[in-house]
Amino acid sequence: MKVLVIGSGGREHALVWKISQSPEVSKVYCAPGNAGISEQAELVSIKTTDLSGILEFAIKEKIDLTVVGPEDPLTRGIVDLFESKGLRIFGPTKRASEIEGSKAFAKEMMKRYGIPTASYEIFEDSEKAVSYIQEKGPPIVVKADGLAAGKGVIICRTMEEAIGAIDRIMVKRIFGEAGRRVVIEEFLEGEEASYIALTDGKTILPLASSQDHKPVFDEDQGPNTGGMGAYSPAPMINEEVDKRIVEKILRPLIYGMEKEGRPYRGVIYAGLMIKESQPKVLEFNARFGDPETQPILMRMRGDIIPLLEACIDGNLSRFRIDWDPRAAVCVVMASKGYPGDYEKGKRIEGLEEVSQMKDIFVFHAGTARMDGEIVTNGGRVLGVTGLGRSIPEAIERTYQAVKKIYWEGVHYRNDIGKKALRWIDQNRA
Ligand code: AMP
Ligand code: GLY
């Protein structure tokens, strides 16, 4: 079987790495991929937004299965396009992926189907948005409705910040059309977790739990990023919380999407805020998380291909997933300046030595090959991922590997996984 993976980040490297281990797969392509992905897949130089280019390639190469990494091609309708040509593709349709593409739609779905989330209002008029903020007061959260590369959420701790956020999103349109509407919502306290599941539109098959680390600096300081590291499993999600997430959040959502004529097949990712074991939804994503996928797939045993195919064929109820009981930790190594402007083309050292380490894998994100060497080519550059018998052991082993890798200006968080330790101590007590 020939498989095409779309995307170029750490998530896509993890998918390619896992897919290439399938006995059913003879060849993996990745468009556009990165230097690390080129070890397991043939790179195809087509942008993720060039849907007709990707389609043409899939037809020409007789691709049996296409797997979509990022949200952008999904919300542009790549799944609809492929299906209309009779090609097999893993992911939700355009109308289904609106659960990520429009925060207003996601909030309305949650309201209609009784899914716990922050209270909110939607505005198309900036003056009305400002009066609502004045009525509610800070802290308050302002979100651009559409996709804004993960930057469209502004947490406002003062009235000035909140009014400034409306001005930037709705009046100055810093996120373009994505800011035509805003969702203004209640600020939620608690701890965040990522809950990712596969679904064929009826059955929900959860992946192992995980937790991301969004702020750029240790102790959750500094601006938000795409994610500076993740670990799995997340001990905060015990059996009771897990059941609550499936029954009160995912099941009503998948039922609701079907009922509204937007049957949902693919991955559904719920970004959650959990307080006193009660989960509330911050957002839904229509794709695998990045970097959560890296530790999750390190722990997945067995073949991923039958699972992806079952989501397309509607027979997911026949499957279960076997997880490595060990913990996995992924530390993202980033370019100087990220999440702001950063430089590219810095030579990366130490990869060869780390590739010899047992139960460590370095997933590449922003890397490229230049004159035979691997250089930085993005903000998030590598996701060093390691397994250990416990979370503390996985943390230690992963950081041993991280410390062997270097380039000019590299930075990373030193406390990935530390949040889990508190829960482990509590569970033990
Ligand atoms: P989102 O893209 O909606 O997940 O938002 C990005 C980040 O903003 C989340 O990971 C949270 O850290 C934070 N956030 C979003 N909504 C809220 C909220 N209602 N209360 C507190 N923090 C939030
Ligand atoms: N790790 C956050 C995301 O994938 O959206």
XYZ file of N, CA and C in Angstrom, residues 178-371:
582
model
N -10.438 36.057 9.630
C -10.685 35.240 10.830
C -11.248 36.101 11.961
N -11.024 37.434 11.864
C -11.467 38.326 12.926
C -12.760 39.071 12.605
N -13.472 38.603 11.602
C -14.751 39.233 11.253
C -15.748 39.067 12.408
N -15.656 37.898 13.048
C -16.473 37.644 14.236
C -15.540 37.313 15.388
N -15.969 37.593 16.614
C -15.193 37.154 17.774
C -16.092 36.388 18.734
N -15.460 35.491 19.476
C -16.116 34.846 20.606
C -15.486 35.484 21.843
N -16.333 35.988 22.744
C -15.798 36.510 24.006
C -16.270 35.563 25.097
N -15.333 35.029 25.855
C -15.766 34.036 26.840
C -15.159 34.206 28.206
N -15.820 33.558 29.134
C -15.432 33.528 30.531
C -14.023 32.934 30.659
N -13.211 33.479 31.542
C -11.878 32.961 31.803
C -12.016 31.759 32.734
N -11.469 30.626 32.308
C -11.578 29.405 33.116
C -10.267 29.151 33.846
N -10.393 28.700 35.094
C -9.197 28.311 35.828
C -9.115 26.805 35.879
N -7.928 26.295 36.109
C -7.759 24.854 36.218
C -6.491 24.434 35.516
N -6.405 23.155 35.181
C -5.230 22.656 34.483
C -5.643 22.121 33.122
N -4.807 22.407 32.122
C -5.155 21.996 30.754
C -4.699 20.584 30.442
N -5.477 19.899 29.622
C -5.060 18.590 29.109
C -5.581 18.444 27.691
N -4.949 17.541 26.948
C -5.378 17.277 25.568
C -5.982 15.883 25.530
N -7.153 15.789 24.933
C -7.792 14.479 24.824
C -8.075 14.233 23.355
N -7.440 13.203 22.819
C -7.483 12.967 21.377
C -8.069 11.587 21.125
N -9.022 11.508 20.188
C -9.671 10.213 19.913
C -9.840 10.029 18.416
N -9.924 8.765 18.018
C -10.283 8.440 16.641
C -11.779 8.203 16.610
N -12.408 8.518 15.487
C -13.826 8.204 15.370
C -14.199 7.929 13.915
N -15.158 7.017 13.763
C -15.681 6.720 12.418
C -17.056 7.363 12.244
N -17.407 8.244 13.178
C -18.698 8.914 13.115
C -19.703 8.308 14.094
N -19.365 7.119 14.628
C -20.231 6.462 15.618
C -19.387 6.039 16.828
N -18.417 5.174 16.562
C -17.548 4.700 17.646
C -16.489 5.754 17.962
N -16.198 5.888 19.263
C -15.119 6.791 19.684
C -14.029 5.932 20.313
N -12.837 5.993 19.756
C -11.726 5.202 20.275
C -10.638 6.165 20.757
N -10.596 6.401 22.093
C -9.633 7.378 22.610
C -8.190 6.915 22.453
N -7.320 7.869 22.185
C -5.883 7.608 22.233
C -5.454 7.832 23.689
N -4.197 7.514 23.990
C -3.701 7.729 25.346
C -3.783 9.223 25.683
N -4.010 9.531 26.953
C -4.135 10.937 27.360
C -2.765 11.629 27.293
N -2.798 12.951 27.226
C -1.537 13.679 27.134
C -1.713 15.103 27.658
N -0.596 15.753 27.847
C -0.652 17.164 28.258
C 0.422 17.928 27.501
N 0.014 19.075 26.988
C 0.899 19.953 26.221
C 1.436 21.035 27.165
N 2.423 21.783 26.735
C 2.953 22.924 27.505
C 3.013 24.091 26.543
N 2.017 24.984 26.583
C 1.917 26.022 25.551
C 2.838 27.218 25.751
N 2.954 27.777 26.969
C 3.809 28.970 27.097
C 5.281 28.655 26.817
N 6.003 29.651 26.344
C 7.360 29.412 25.835
C 8.381 29.131 26.937
N 8.178 29.705 28.138
C 9.209 29.560 29.183
C 8.756 28.640 30.315
N 9.731 28.220 31.113
C 9.483 27.365 32.281
C 8.411 27.983 33.176
N 7.726 27.124 33.922
C 6.675 27.558 34.855
C 5.548 28.286 34.128
N 5.335 27.957 32.858
C 4.260 28.541 32.065
C 4.342 30.063 31.968
N 5.552 30.577 31.827
C 5.732 32.020 31.648
C 5.898 32.344 30.164
N 5.606 33.613 29.820
C 5.848 34.077 28.451
C 4.679 33.761 27.526
N 4.807 34.201 26.274
C 3.699 34.037 25.330
C 3.437 32.575 24.947
N 2.225 32.321 24.465
C 1.873 30.970 24.015
C 2.579 30.624 22.707
N 2.845 29.335 22.548
C 3.460 28.806 21.327
C 2.521 27.733 20.780
N 2.954 27.050 19.729
C 2.201 25.883 19.255
C 2.275 24.723 20.231
N 3.232 24.776 21.146
C 3.427 23.699 22.119
C 4.917 23.440 22.269
N 5.419 23.527 23.509
C 6.868 23.383 23.769
C 7.239 21.997 24.281
N 6.248 21.129 24.406
C 6.557 19.781 24.883
C 5.284 19.113 25.347
N 5.324 17.806 25.468
C 4.127 17.069 25.885
C 4.558 15.753 26.512
N 3.646 15.175 27.270
C 3.924 13.840 27.796
C 2.638 13.030 27.794
N 2.806 11.732 27.889
C 1.673 10.818 27.916
C 2.078 9.600 28.743
N 1.211 9.026 29.599
C -0.150 9.476 29.872
C -0.161 10.660 30.838
N -1.328 11.338 30.911
C -1.499 12.455 31.842
C -2.210 11.921 33.086
N -1.499 11.812 34.220
C -2.107 11.206 35.418
C -3.318 11.973 35.946
N -3.454 13.243 35.537
C -4.625 14.026 35.957
C -5.910 13.395 35.413
N -5.788 12.745 34.242
C -6.967 12.121 33.640
C -7.066 10.687 34.168
N -7.686 10.569 35.338
C -7.883 9.224 35.893
C -9.113 8.606 35.225
N -9.470 7.409 35.652
C -10.550 6.675 34.984
C -11.877 7.438 34.997
N -12.136 8.083 36.135
C -13.399 8.812 36.287
C -13.447 10.026 35.337
N -12.346 10.766 35.267
C -12.295 11.947 34.391
C -12.388 11.495 32.931
N -11.687 10.410 32.630
C -11.682 9.859 31.279
C -13.116 9.550 30.831
N -13.850 8.903 31.701
C -15.225 8.510 31.370
C -16.094 9.756 31.155
N -15.874 10.740 32.021
C -16.634 11.993 31.906
C -16.368 12.664 30.557
N -15.106 12.664 30.129
C -14.755 13.316 28.854
C -15.466 12.619 27.698
N -15.458 11.292 27.708
C -16.090 10.563 26.607
C -17.607 10.762 26.642
N -18.210 10.614 27.822
C -19.680 10.634 27.902
C -20.271 12.043 27.798
N -19.596 13.031 28.398
C -20.200 14.367 28.443
C -19.702 15.281 27.327
N -18.596 14.894 26.693
C -18.030 15.793 25.678
C -18.005 15.132 24.296
N -17.275 14.035 24.163
C -17.086 13.487 22.818
C -18.348 12.829 22.267
N -19.045 12.057 23.105
C -20.226 11.379 22.581
C -21.301 12.373 22.125
N -21.651 13.363 22.963
C -22.639 14.340 22.477
C -22.162 15.103 21.239
N -20.866 15.369 21.142
C -20.365 16.104 19.970
C -20.527 15.256 18.703
N -20.081 14.011 18.756
C -20.115 13.157 17.560
C -21.575 12.880 17.162
N -22.426 12.714 18.165
C -23.859 12.536 17.906
C -24.421 13.798 17.243
N -24.074 14.940 17.793
C -24.580 16.224 17.286
C -24.128 16.490 15.857
N -22.889 16.176 15.562
C -22.366 16.415 14.213
C -23.132 15.562 13.205
N -23.427 14.346 13.565
C -24.198 13.449 12.687
C -25.610 14.018 12.485
N -26.194 14.453 13.592
C -27.563 14.949 13.552
C -27.679 16.208 12.685
N -26.619 17.015 12.674
C -26.646 18.263 11.910
C -26.179 18.074 10.463
N -26.042 16.829 10.054
C -25.648 16.554 8.676
C -24.178 16.821 8.405
N -23.357 16.714 9.462
C -21.907 16.907 9.308
C -21.202 15.711 9.937
N -21.495 14.491 9.465
C -20.901 13.320 10.118
C -19.390 13.466 10.224
N -18.862 13.101 11.398
C -17.450 13.385 11.700
C -16.622 12.108 11.707
N -15.678 12.039 10.794
C -14.744 10.899 10.770
C -13.317 11.433 10.772
N -12.483 10.792 11.562
C -11.079 11.228 11.621
C -10.611 11.303 13.052
N -9.798 12.320 13.343
C -9.347 12.531 14.725
C -10.140 13.693 15.287
N -10.564 13.552 16.521
C -11.144 14.705 17.213
C -10.281 14.967 18.453
N -9.919 16.225 18.605
C -9.007 16.615 19.687
C -9.756 17.637 20.528
N -9.938 17.326 21.811
C -10.570 18.286 22.712
C -9.490 18.902 23.590
N -9.324 20.226 23.496
C -8.450 20.955 24.420
C -9.294 21.246 25.644
N -8.865 20.797 26.815
C -9.714 20.854 28.002
C -9.096 21.691 29.106
N -9.963 22.282 29.921
C -9.528 22.872 31.189
C -10.219 22.031 32.257
N -9.430 21.474 33.160
C -10.001 20.574 34.168
C -9.804 21.179 35.552
N -10.931 21.293 36.278
C -10.863 21.809 37.645
C -11.680 20.891 38.539
N -11.086 20.426 39.591
C -11.746 19.500 40.504
C -12.398 18.345 39.745
N -11.650 17.767 38.850
C -12.070 16.591 38.051
C -13.208 16.873 37.072
N -13.569 18.147 36.889
C -14.641 18.485 35.941
C -14.022 19.109 34.681
N -14.111 18.409 33.557
C -13.520 18.959 32.330
C -14.456 19.925 31.615
N -13.890 21.028 31.114
C -14.632 21.940 30.237
C -13.825 22.116 28.963
N -14.518 22.305 27.841
C -13.828 22.391 26.557
C -13.337 23.814 26.290
N -12.045 23.945 25.967
C -11.493 25.241 25.523
C -11.642 25.359 24.019
N -11.404 24.250 23.336
C -11.498 24.262 21.872
C -11.536 22.826 21.375
N -12.047 22.661 20.169
C -11.914 21.381 19.481
C -10.976 21.579 18.302
N -10.147 20.567 18.038
C -9.340 20.556 16.826
C -9.726 19.340 16.010
N -9.588 19.459 14.711
C -10.050 18.412 13.796
C -8.897 17.523 13.334
N -7.846 17.456 14.130
C -6.576 16.840 13.705
C -5.817 16.368 14.926
N -4.708 15.667 14.678
C -3.826 15.257 15.766
C -3.147 16.496 16.361
N -2.812 16.438 17.646
C -2.106 17.543 18.300
C -0.617 17.503 17.984
N -0.002 18.654 18.010
C 1.432 18.749 17.825
C 1.965 19.614 18.959
N 2.695 19.117 19.933
C 3.502 17.880 19.932
C 2.891 16.651 20.596
N 1.617 16.633 20.968
C 1.086 15.480 21.707
C 1.235 14.162 20.940
N 1.112 14.235 19.598
C 1.171 13.018 18.784
C 2.518 12.298 18.944
N 3.582 13.069 19.186
C 4.900 12.444 19.266
C 4.957 11.466 20.447
N 4.678 11.888 21.708
C 4.695 10.890 22.787
C 3.582 9.844 22.662
N 2.428 10.224 22.135
C 1.329 9.256 22.029
C 1.730 8.119 21.078
N 2.254 8.474 19.914
C 2.585 7.404 18.953
C 3.807 6.604 19.391
N 4.688 7.196 20.210
C 5.803 6.405 20.763
C 5.239 5.271 21.629
N 4.055 5.513 22.228
C 3.472 4.511 23.142
C 2.489 3.573 22.454
N 2.100 3.875 21.222
C 1.102 3.020 20.556
C 1.774 1.749 20.041
N 1.206 0.615 20.452
C 1.734 -0.649 19.958
C 0.881 -1.103 18.787
N 1.474 -1.864 17.917
C 0.702 -2.420 16.802
C 0.605 -1.435 15.654
N -0.154 -1.833 14.677
C -0.227 -1.154 13.391
C -1.259 -0.017 13.426
N -0.885 1.153 12.969
C -1.829 2.281 12.962
C -2.732 2.250 11.721
N -2.267 1.619 10.646
C -3.010 1.665 9.377
C -4.438 1.103 9.492
N -4.643 -0.082 10.111
C -6.026 -0.580 10.222
C -6.936 0.372 10.991
N -6.372 1.113 11.940
C -7.186 2.064 12.723
C -7.630 3.230 11.839
N -6.692 3.743 11.039
C -7.024 4.875 10.166
C -8.053 4.428 9.126
N -7.875 3.215 8.607
C -8.810 2.711 7.599
C -10.200 2.461 8.195
N -10.222 2.004 9.458
C -11.514 1.724 10.102
C -12.321 3.014 10.283
N -11.623 4.142 10.466
C -12.336 5.426 10.590
C -13.029 5.761 9.266
N -12.375 5.427 8.159
C -12.958 5.699 6.841
C -14.095 4.711 6.566
N -13.879 3.434 6.925
C -14.839 2.384 6.560
C -16.002 2.240 7.532
N -15.916 2.899 8.688
C -17.036 2.837 9.634
C -17.073 1.560 10.443
N -15.940 0.895 10.623
C -15.961 -0.309 11.468
C -14.966 -0.236 12.626
N -14.847 0.954 13.205
C -13.890 1.175 14.297
C -14.259 0.383 15.557
N -15.548 0.025 15.689
C -15.980 -0.684 16.910
C -15.260 -2.025 17.067
N -14.675 -2.541 15.994
C -13.974 -3.831 16.096
C -12.559 -3.695 16.661
N -12.119 -2.449 16.883
C -10.717 -2.254 17.245
C -10.529 -1.774 18.676
N -9.374 -2.130 19.229
C -8.912 -1.501 20.462
C -7.432 -1.193 20.254
N -6.874 -0.396 21.148
C -5.456 -0.036 20.971
C -4.679 -0.523 22.184
N -3.550 -1.105 21.918
C -2.690 -1.585 22.984
C -1.600 -0.522 23.215
N -1.483 -0.065 24.465
C -0.505 0.989 24.773
C 0.678 0.441 25.538
N 1.840 0.925 25.204
C 3.034 0.637 25.983
C 2.790 1.239 27.373
N 2.926 0.451 28.454
C 2.643 1.027 29.787
C 3.670 2.076 30.204
N 4.783 2.144 29.496
C 5.781 3.156 29.848
C 5.274 4.565 29.499
N 5.895 5.551 30.117
C 5.531 6.950 29.842
C 6.431 7.490 28.736
N 5.931 8.475 27.991
C 6.749 9.135 26.971
C 6.711 10.643 27.188
N 7.870 11.263 26.995
C 7.994 12.715 27.157
C 8.633 13.282 25.893
N 8.079 14.378 25.389
C 8.627 15.035 24.199
C 9.010 16.465 24.559
N 10.279 16.808 24.378
C 10.755 18.181 24.627
C 11.003 18.841 23.272
N 10.330 19.979 23.052
C 10.505 20.700 21.792
C 11.723 21.624 21.909
N 12.614 21.533 20.936
C 13.770 22.437 20.879
C 13.475 23.458 19.785
N 13.606 24.748 20.155
C 13.131 25.810 19.254
C 14.252 26.771 18.879
N 13.995 27.525 17.806
C 14.952 28.526 17.325
C 14.893 29.778 18.190
N 16.026 30.459 18.284
C 16.104 31.723 19.016
C 15.027 32.672 18.484
N 14.243 33.246 19.394
C 13.226 34.205 18.970
C 11.829 33.610 18.929
N 11.717 32.286 18.705
C 10.395 31.664 18.633
C 9.675 31.841 19.964
N 8.395 32.179 20.056
C 7.390 32.212 18.990
C 7.340 33.512 18.181
N 8.280 34.403 18.360
C 8.347 35.602 17.510
C 9.186 35.281 16.275
N 9.803 36.290 15.696
C 10.639 36.078 14.503
C 11.874 35.265 14.877
N 12.306 34.429 13.994
C 13.483 33.603 14.282
C 14.332 33.470 13.024
N 15.596 33.069 13.266
C 16.510 32.851 12.141
C 16.467 31.403 11.701
N 16.835 31.165 10.459
C 16.891 29.801 9.931
C 18.315 29.481 9.510
N 18.554 28.233 9.159
C 19.828 27.841 8.545
C 20.961 27.587 9.522
N 20.647 27.418 10.827
C 21.708 27.120 11.806
C 22.000 25.622 11.795
N 23.278 25.280 11.784
C 23.661 23.864 11.729
C 23.346 23.158 13.050
N 22.690 22.001 12.972
C 22.305 21.260 14.189
C 23.368 20.202 14.473
N 23.869 20.192 15.710
C 24.892 19.203 16.082
C 24.339 18.215 17.097
N 24.860 16.992 17.069
C 24.537 16.001 18.105
C 23.503 14.971 17.698
N 22.893 15.129 16.523
C 21.815 14.209 16.126
C 22.317 12.777 15.975
N 23.519 12.642 15.453
C 24.071 11.305 15.211
C 24.218 10.547 16.535
N 24.775 11.231 17.533
C 24.996 10.582 18.830
C 23.658 10.176 19.463
N 22.668 11.067 19.380
C 21.367 10.774 19.998
C 20.657 9.631 19.268
N 20.920 9.489 17.975
C 20.237 8.419 17.222
C 20.666 7.033 17.708
N 21.769 6.961 18.441
C 22.227 5.665 18.989
C 21.549 5.348 20.323
N 20.861 6.317 20.925
C 20.292 6.094 22.267
C 19.036 5.248 22.184
N 18.904 4.314 23.110
C 17.769 3.387 23.110
C 16.501 4.108 23.599
N 15.387 3.798 22.981
C 14.083 4.346 23.373
C 14.020 5.874 23.347
N 14.852 6.449 22.486
C 14.786 7.903 22.240
C 14.576 8.058 20.743
N 13.669 8.954 20.359
C 13.538 9.252 18.938
C 13.413 10.765 18.775
N 14.114 11.286 17.790
C 14.063 12.732 17.559
C 13.145 12.984 16.362
N 11.963 13.515 16.651
C 11.048 13.874 15.563
C 11.436 15.278 15.081
N 11.557 15.422 13.776
C 11.935 16.725 13.228
C 10.682 17.553 12.927
N 10.798 18.878 13.110
C 9.704 19.792 12.736
C 10.290 20.761 11.703
N 10.898 21.859 12.166
C 11.478 22.812 11.207
C 12.931 22.487 10.927
N 13.176 21.505 10.066
C 14.555 21.201 9.663
C 14.629 21.074 8.150
N 15.822 21.292 7.623
C 16.049 21.109 6.183
C 17.469 20.594 5.997
N 17.740 20.089 4.825
C 19.088 19.630 4.510
C 19.768 20.703 3.664
N 21.011 21.064 4.050
C 21.729 22.087 3.275
C 23.173 21.624 3.155
N 23.643 21.457 1.963
C 25.012 20.968 1.708
C 25.310 19.723 2.537
